Tab-separated table of C-alpha atoms in Angstrom:
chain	number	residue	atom	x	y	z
A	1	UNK	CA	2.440	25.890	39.071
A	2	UNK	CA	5.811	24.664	39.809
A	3	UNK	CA	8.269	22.239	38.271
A	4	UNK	CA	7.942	18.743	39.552
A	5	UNK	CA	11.657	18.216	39.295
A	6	UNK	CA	11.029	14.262	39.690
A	7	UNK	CA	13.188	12.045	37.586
A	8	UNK	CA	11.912	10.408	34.639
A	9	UNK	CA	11.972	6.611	34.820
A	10	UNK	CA	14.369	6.753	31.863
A	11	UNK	CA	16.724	8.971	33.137
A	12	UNK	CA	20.159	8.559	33.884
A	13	UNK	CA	23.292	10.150	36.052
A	14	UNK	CA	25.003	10.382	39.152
A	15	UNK	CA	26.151	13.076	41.235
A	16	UNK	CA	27.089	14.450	44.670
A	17	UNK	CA	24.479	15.592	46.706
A	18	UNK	CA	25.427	19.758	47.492
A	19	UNK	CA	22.732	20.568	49.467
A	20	UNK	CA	18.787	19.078	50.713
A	21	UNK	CA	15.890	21.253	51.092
A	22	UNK	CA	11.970	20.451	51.300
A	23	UNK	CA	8.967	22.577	51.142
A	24	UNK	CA	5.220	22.486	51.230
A	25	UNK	CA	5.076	23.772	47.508
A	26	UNK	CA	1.496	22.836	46.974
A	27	UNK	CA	0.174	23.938	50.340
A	28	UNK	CA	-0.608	19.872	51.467
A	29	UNK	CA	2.183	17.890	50.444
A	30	UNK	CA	5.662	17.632	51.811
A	31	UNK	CA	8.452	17.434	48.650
A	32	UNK	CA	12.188	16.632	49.604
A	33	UNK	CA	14.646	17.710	46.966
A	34	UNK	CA	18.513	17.487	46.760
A	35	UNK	CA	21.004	19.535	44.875
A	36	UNK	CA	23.470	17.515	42.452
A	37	UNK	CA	26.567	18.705	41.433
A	38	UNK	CA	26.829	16.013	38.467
A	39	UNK	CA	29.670	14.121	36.906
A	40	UNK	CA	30.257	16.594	34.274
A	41	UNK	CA	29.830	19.537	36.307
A	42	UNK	CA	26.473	20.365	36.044
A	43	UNK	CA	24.537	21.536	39.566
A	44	UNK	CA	20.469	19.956	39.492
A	45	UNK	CA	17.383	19.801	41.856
A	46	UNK	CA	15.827	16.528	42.065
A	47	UNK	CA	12.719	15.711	43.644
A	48	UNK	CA	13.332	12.526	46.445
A	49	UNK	CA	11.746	10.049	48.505
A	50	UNK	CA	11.362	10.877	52.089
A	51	UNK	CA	12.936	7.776	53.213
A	52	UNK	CA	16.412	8.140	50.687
A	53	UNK	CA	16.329	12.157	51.856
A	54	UNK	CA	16.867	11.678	55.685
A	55	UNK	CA	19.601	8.612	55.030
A	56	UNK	CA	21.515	11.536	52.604
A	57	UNK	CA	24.459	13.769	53.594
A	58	UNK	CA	25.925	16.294	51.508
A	59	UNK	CA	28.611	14.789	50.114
A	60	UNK	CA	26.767	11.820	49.542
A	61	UNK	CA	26.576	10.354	45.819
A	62	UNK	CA	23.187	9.680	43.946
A	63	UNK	CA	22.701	7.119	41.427
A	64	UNK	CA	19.794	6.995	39.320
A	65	UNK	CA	19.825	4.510	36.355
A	66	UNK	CA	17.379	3.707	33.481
A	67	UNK	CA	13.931	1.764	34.997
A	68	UNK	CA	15.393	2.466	38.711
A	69	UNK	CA	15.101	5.283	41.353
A	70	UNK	CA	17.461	6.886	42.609
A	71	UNK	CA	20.296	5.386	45.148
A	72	UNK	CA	22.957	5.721	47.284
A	73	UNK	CA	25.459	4.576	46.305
A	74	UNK	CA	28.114	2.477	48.792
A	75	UNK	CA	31.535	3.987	49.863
């Protein structure tokens, strides 16, 4: 098995997107995942929407707030 690496709907941060990947992990599905580099410093993989992936850059930041999913946030 692998790690589903989707956010929690109570989960919380922001961070600057590094890098984007996606991947057939289960053989059917497609899964679209960005890198973070977070607001403290830490580097994550987070599991995306298809439609949020393809509007992301890297160097784009990522908000994801309690309840929510995650954002873009505006220049």
């Amino acid at each position: 098995m692998f790690k589903s690496r989707k956010p929690g709907q109570d989960d919380a941060w922001e961070g600057t997107v590094t890098d984007k990947s996606r991947g057939m992990l289960d053989g059917s599905n497609m899964y679209h995942f960005v890198e973070l580099r977070l607001s403290d410093g830490e580097s994550t993989k987070v599991r995306i929407g298809r439609q949020l992936w393809k509007s992301l850059a890297v160097g784009d930041h990522l908000i994801k707030r309690p309840g929510d999913d995650p954002v873009k946030a505006q220049p």
